Every structure is written in C-alpha cells, then in structure tokens.
Backbone as a ProteinNet text record, in pm:
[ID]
protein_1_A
[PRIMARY]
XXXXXXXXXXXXXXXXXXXXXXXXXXXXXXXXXXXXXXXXXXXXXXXXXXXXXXXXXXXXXXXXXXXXXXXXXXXXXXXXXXXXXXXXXXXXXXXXXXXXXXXXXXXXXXXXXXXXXXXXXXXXXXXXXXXXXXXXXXXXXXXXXXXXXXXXXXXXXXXXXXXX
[TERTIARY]
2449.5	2535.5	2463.8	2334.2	2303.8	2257.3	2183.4	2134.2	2248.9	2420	2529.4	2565.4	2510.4	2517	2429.5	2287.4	2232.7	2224.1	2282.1	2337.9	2467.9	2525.8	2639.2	2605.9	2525.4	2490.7	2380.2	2292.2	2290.3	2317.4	2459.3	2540.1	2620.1	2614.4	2703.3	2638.7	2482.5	2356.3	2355.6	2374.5	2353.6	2495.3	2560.5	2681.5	2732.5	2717.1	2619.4	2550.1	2458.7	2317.9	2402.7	2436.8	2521.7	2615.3	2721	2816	2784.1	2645.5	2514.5	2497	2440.6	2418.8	2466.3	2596.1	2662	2756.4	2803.9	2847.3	2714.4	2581.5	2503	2527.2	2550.3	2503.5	2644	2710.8	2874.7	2857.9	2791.7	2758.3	2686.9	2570.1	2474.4	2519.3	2648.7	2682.5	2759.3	2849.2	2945.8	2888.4	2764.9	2652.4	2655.7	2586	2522	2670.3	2798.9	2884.5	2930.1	2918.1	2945.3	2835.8	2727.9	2585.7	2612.1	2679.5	2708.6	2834.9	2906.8	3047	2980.8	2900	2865.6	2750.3	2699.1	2619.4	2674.5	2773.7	2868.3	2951.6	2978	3047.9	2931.5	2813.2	2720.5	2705.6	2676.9	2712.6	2774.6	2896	3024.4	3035.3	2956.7	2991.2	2854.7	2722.9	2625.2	2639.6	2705	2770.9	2833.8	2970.7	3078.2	2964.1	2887.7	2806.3	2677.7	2649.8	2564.1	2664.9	2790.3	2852.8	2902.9	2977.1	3029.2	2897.2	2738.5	2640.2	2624.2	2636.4	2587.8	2684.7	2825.3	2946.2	2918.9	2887.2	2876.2	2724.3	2624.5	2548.3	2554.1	2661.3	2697.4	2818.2	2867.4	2973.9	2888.1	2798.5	2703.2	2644.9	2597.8	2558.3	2637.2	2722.8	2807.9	2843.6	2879.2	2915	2779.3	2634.9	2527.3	2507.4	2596.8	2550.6	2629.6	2740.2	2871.7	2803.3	2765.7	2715.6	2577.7	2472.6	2439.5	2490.6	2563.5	2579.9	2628.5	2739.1	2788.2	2685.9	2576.7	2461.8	2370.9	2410.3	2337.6	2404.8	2551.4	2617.8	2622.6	2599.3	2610.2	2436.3	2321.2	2222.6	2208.4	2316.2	2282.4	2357.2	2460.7	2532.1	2458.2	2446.8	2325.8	2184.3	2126.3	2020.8	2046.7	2171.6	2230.5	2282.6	2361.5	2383.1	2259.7	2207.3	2039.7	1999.3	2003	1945.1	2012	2156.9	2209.5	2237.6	2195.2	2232.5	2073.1	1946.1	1818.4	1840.2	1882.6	1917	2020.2	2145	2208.2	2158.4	2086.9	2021.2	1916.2	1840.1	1738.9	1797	1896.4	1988.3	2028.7	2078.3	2182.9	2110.6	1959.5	1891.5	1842.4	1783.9	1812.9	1902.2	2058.4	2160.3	2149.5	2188.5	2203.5	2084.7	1949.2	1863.2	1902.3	1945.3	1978.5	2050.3	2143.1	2330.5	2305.5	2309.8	2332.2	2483.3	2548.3	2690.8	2735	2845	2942.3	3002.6	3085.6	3157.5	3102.7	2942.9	2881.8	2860.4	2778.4	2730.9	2822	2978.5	3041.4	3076.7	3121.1	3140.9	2998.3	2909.7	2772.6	2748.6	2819.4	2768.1	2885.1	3040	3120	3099.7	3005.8	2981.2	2857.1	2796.1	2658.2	2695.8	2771.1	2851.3	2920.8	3003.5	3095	2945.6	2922.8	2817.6	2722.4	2721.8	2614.7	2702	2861.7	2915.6	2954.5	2947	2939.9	2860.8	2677	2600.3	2568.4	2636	2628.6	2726.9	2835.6	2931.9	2889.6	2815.4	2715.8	2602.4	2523	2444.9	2513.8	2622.9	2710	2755.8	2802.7	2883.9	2754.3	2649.9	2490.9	2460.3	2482.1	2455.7	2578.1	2668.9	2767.7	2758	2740.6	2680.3	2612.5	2481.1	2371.4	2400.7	2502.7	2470.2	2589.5	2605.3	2647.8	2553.5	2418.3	2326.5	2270.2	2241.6	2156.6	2214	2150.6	2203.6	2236.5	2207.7	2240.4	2340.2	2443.4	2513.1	2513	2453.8	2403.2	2297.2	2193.2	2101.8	2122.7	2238.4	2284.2	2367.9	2407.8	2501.7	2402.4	2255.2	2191	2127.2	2094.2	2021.2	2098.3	2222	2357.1	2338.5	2332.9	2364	2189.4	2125.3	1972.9	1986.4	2038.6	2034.6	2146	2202.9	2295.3	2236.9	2218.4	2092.2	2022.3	1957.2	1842.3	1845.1	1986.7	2020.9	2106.1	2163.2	2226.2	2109.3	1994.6	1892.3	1790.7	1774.7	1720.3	1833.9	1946.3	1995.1	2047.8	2041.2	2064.5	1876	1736.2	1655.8	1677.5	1730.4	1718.6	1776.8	1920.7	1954.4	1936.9	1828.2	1793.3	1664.4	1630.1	1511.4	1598.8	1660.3	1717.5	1793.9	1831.1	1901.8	1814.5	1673.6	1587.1	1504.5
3225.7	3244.1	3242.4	3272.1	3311	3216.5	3081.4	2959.3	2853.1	2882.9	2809.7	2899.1	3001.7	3052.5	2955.1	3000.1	2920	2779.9	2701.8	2555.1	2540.5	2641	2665.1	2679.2	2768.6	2799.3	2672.5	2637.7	2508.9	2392.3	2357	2295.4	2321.9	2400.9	2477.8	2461.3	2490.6	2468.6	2324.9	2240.1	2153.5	2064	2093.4	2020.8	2109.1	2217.3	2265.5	2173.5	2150.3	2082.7	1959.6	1901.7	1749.2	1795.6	1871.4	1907.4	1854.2	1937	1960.2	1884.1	1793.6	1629.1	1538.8	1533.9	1472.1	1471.9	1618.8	1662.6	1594.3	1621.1	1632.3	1434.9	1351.3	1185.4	1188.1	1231.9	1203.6	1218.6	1349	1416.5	1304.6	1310	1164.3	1052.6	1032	857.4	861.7	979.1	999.7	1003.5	1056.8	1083.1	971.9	908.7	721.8	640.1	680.9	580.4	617.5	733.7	785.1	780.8	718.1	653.2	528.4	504.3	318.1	301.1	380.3	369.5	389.8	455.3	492.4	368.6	309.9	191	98.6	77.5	-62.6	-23.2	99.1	134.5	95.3	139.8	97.3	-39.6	-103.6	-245.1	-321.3	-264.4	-355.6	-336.5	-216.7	-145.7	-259.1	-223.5	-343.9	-493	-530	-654.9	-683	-566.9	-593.3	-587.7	-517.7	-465.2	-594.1	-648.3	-763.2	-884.4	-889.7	-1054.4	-1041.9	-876.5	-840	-880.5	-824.1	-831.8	-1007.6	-1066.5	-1233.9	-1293.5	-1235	-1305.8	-1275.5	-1129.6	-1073.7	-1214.6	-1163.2	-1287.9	-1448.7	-1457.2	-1608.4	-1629	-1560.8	-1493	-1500.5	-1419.4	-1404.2	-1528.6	-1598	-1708	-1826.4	-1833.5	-1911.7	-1910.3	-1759.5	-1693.7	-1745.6	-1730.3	-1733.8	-1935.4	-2010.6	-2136.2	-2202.8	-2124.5	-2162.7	-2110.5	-2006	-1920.1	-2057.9	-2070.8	-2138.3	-2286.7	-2331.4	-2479.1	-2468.3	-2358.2	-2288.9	-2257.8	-2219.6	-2194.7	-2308.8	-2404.5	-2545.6	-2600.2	-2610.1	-2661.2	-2575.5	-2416.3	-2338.7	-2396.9	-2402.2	-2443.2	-2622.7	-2713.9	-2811.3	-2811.2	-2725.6	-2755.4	-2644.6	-2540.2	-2458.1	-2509.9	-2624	-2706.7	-2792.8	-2894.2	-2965.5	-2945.3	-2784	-2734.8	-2690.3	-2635.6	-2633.9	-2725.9	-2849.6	-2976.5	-2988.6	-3001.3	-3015.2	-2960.3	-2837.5	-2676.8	-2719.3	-2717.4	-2711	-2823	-2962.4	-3098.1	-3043.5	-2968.4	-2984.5	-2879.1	-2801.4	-2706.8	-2766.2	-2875.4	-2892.7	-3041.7	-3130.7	-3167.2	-3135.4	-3011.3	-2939.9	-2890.4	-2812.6	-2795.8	-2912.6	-2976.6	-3112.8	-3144.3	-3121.5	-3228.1	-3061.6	-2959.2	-2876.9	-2888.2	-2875.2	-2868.9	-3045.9	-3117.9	-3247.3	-3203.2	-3202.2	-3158.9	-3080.9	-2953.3	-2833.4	-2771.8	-2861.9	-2785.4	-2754.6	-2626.3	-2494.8	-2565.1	-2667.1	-2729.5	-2712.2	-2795	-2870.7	-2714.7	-2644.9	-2554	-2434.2	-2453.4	-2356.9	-2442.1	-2546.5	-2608.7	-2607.8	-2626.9	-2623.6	-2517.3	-2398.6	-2268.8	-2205.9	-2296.3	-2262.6	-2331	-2470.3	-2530.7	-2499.3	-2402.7	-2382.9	-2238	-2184.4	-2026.7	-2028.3	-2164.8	-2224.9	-2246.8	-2324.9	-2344.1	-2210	-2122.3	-2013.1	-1952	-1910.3	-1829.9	-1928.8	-2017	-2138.8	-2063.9	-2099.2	-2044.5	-1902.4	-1823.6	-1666.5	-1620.8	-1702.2	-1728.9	-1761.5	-1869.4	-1873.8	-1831.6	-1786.7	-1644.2	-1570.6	-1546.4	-1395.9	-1456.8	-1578.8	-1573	-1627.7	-1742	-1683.7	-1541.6	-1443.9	-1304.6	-1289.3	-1329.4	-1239.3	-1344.1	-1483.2	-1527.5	-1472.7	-1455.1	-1413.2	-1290.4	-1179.5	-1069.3	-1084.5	-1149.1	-1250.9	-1300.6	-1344	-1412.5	-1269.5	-1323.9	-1247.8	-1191.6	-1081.3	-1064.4	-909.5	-853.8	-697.5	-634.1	-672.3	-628.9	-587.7	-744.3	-740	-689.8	-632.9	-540.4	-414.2	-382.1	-243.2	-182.2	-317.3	-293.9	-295	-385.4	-375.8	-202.5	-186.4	-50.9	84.7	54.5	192.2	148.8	52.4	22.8	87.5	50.2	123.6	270.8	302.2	434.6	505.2	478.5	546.6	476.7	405.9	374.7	488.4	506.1	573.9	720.3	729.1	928.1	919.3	833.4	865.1	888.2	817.8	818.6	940.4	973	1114.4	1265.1	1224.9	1324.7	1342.9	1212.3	1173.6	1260.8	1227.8	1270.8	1443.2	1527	1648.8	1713.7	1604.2	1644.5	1613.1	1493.3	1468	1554.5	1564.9	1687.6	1802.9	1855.1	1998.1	2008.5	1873.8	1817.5	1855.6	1832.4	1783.5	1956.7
-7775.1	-7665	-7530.7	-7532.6	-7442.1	-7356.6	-7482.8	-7451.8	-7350.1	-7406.3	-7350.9	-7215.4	-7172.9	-7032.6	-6915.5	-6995.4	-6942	-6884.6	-6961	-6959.3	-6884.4	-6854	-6782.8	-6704.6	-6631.4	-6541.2	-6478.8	-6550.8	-6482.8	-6436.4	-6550.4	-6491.2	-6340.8	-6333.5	-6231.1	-6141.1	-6116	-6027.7	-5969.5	-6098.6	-6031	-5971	-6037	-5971.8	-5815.8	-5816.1	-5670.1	-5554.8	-5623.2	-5549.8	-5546.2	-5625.7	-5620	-5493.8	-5513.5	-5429.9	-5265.7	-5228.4	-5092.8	-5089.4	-5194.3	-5147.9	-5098	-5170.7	-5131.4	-4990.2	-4997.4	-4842.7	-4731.8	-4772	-4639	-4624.6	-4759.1	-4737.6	-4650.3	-4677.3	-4552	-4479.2	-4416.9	-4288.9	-4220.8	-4299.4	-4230.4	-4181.5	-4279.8	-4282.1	-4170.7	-4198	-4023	-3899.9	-3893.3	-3775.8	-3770.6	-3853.1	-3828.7	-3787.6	-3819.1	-3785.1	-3630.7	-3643.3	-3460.4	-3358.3	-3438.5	-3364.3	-3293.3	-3424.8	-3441.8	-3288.3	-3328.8	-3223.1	-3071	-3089.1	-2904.2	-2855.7	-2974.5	-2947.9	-2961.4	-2951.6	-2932.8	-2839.6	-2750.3	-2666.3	-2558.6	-2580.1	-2450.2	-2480.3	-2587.1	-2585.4	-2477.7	-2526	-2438.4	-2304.7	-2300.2	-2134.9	-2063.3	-2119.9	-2080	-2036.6	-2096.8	-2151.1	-2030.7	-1989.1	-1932	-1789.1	-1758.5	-1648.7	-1608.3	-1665.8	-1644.3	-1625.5	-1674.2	-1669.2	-1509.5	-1495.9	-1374.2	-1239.6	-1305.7	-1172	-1194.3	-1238.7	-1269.2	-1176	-1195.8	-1098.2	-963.8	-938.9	-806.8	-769.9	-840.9	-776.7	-752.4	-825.2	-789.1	-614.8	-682.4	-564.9	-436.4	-389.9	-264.6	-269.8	-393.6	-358.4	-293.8	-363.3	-284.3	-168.5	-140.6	9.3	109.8	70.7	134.7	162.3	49.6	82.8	182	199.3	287.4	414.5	434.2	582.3	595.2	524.6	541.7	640.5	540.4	638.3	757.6	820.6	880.8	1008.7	968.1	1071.1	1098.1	1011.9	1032.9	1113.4	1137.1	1227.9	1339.8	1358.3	1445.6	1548.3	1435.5	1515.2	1594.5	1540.2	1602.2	1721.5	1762.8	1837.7	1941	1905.9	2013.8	2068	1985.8	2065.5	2121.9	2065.6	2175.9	2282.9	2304.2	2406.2	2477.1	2456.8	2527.2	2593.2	2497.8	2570.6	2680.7	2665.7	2803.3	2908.4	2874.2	2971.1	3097.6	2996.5	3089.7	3132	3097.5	3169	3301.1	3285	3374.8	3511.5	3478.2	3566	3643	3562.9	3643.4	3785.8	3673.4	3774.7	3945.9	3861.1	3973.3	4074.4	4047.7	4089.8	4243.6	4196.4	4257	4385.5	4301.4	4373.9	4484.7	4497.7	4554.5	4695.4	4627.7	4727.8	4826.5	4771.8	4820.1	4967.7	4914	4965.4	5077.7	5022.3	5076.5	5113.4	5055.4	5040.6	4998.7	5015.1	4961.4	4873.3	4850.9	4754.4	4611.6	4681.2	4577.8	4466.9	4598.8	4457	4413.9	4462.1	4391.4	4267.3	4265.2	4163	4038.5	4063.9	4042.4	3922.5	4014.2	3986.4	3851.7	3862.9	3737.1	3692.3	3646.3	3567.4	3477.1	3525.4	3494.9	3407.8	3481.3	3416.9	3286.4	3273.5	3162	3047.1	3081.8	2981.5	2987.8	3033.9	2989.1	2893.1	2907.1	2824.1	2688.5	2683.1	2547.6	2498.6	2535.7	2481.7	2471.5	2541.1	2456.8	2353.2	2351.4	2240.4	2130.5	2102	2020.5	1947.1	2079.1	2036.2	1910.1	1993.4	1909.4	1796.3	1785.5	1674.9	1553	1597.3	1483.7	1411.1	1510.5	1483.6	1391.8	1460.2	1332.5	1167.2	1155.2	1061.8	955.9	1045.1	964.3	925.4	979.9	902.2	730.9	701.7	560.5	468.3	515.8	424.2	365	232.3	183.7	39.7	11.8	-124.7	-130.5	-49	0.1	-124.1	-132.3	-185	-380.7	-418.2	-541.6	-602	-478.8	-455.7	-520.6	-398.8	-410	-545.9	-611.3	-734.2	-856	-879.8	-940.2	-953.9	-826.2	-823.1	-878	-821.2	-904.3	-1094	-1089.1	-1237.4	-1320.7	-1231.9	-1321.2	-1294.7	-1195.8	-1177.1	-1257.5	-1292.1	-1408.4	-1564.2	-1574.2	-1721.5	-1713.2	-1614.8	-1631	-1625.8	-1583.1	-1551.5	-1683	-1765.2	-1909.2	-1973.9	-1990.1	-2102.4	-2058.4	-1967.1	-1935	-1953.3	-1972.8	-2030.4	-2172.4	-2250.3	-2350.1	-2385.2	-2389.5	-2445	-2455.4	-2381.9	-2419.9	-2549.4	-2548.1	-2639.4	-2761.1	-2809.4	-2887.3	-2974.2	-2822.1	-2875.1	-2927.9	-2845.9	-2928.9	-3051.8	-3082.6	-3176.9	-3317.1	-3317.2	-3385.5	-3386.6
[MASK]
++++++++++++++++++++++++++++++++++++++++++++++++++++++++++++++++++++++++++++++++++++++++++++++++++++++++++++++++++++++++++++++++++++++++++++++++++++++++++++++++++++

C-alpha cells in the first residue's frame, strides 16, 4: 500500500511540475507573441515614418527646384537691370551736366527713381525666394523622429533591466 502512495504521489508531483511547465511555455509564448505585436507595431509605425520623411524630402525638393529656376530668372533680369540702371546713370550723368535744365533733370531724376524701386523690388522679392531653398524643414522632421527613437529606447532599457 504504501509503495501505491508513493506512486501516487508522484504521479501527482509530476503532473504538478507538468502542470508549471506548461503554464510557464504559455506564459512565454504569450510574452513572445506580445513581443511580436509591438514589433510589428514599431514596424509599421517606422515604415509609415520614413515613406512620410522620403515624401517630405522630395516635396522640398521639388519646392527647392522650382525656387530655383525662379531665382534664375529673378537673377537675369536683376543684372540686366543693372546693366541698364549704371548705363542710364552714367548717361544721364552726361546729358544733365550737358543741358543744365530743370526739365531735363526732373525727368532724369523719375526715371532714375523708377528704375531704383524696380531694383529694390527685386532685391526683396530674391530675399523672399531664398528664404524657400533648402531643406530646413526635413531637417527638423528627421531630428523629432530620432529624438523620439531614441527617448522610446532609453526608456524601453529600464524596463528591461528591471524586468530581468
């Protein structure tokens, strides 16, 4: 009798220990599948976060090749105006000391004025151009995006340690 306790009782032991085992391989497998789920959640989020910065950089690019030509035509027409601004000054210069008359150089003097505010019009509107080139923006979206990588995975290690 005493021998079928025993055997009972180890049966019992071990279908026990089986019991533990088996609970802990679920436990595990669920861990590993809710591993799995949050690594295909950063997956997709990665994924979605690089196709989004690739567009943004094409986007500025495009934006930057348009401002471009834009300032190619803004600069030929500001040296051609140049050319003709120091041509008509040194002209006028000239016809005035020639002359010496009120007519001449009031007229002279709104013709010379017209064309100065052309060319500070220009000035300004180069300036407002250029502040368009560049990549500033995709910069700034790259840098948020490492900076939250990098503040998840520094708070993600603590808890791995304490985990452990």
């Amino acid at each position: 009798m005493q021998t079928n306790n025993k055997t009972d009782f180890s049966d019992e032991t071990s279908e026990t220990i089986q019991k533990k085992v088996i609970e802990d391989i679920e436990q595990s497998a669920s861990e590993l599948n809710g591993l799995w789920k949050v690594f295909s959640q950063l997956q997709t989020q990665t994924k979605q976060w690089s196709t989004l910065t690739f567009e943004l950089f094409l986007l500025e690019l495009s934006n930057s090749i348009d401002v471009v030509k834009r300032l190619i035509v803004c600069q030929i027409l500001f040296i051609s105006l140049l050319v003709l601004f120091l041509f008509s000054a040194s002209v006028g210069v000239g016809v005035v000391t020639y002359y010496f008359t009120a007519s001449l150089i009031i007229s002279y003097g709104a013709f010379l004025f017209a064309l100065f505010v052309i060319l500070a019009g220009l000035v300004r509107y180069q300036q407002y151009i250029m502040q368009f080139m560049g990549f500033k923006q995709t910069v700034a979206q790259i840098k948020e995006g490492l900076d939250v990588c990098t503040q998840q995975a520094s708070k993600s290690n603590p808890d791995e340690k304490a985990r452990r």
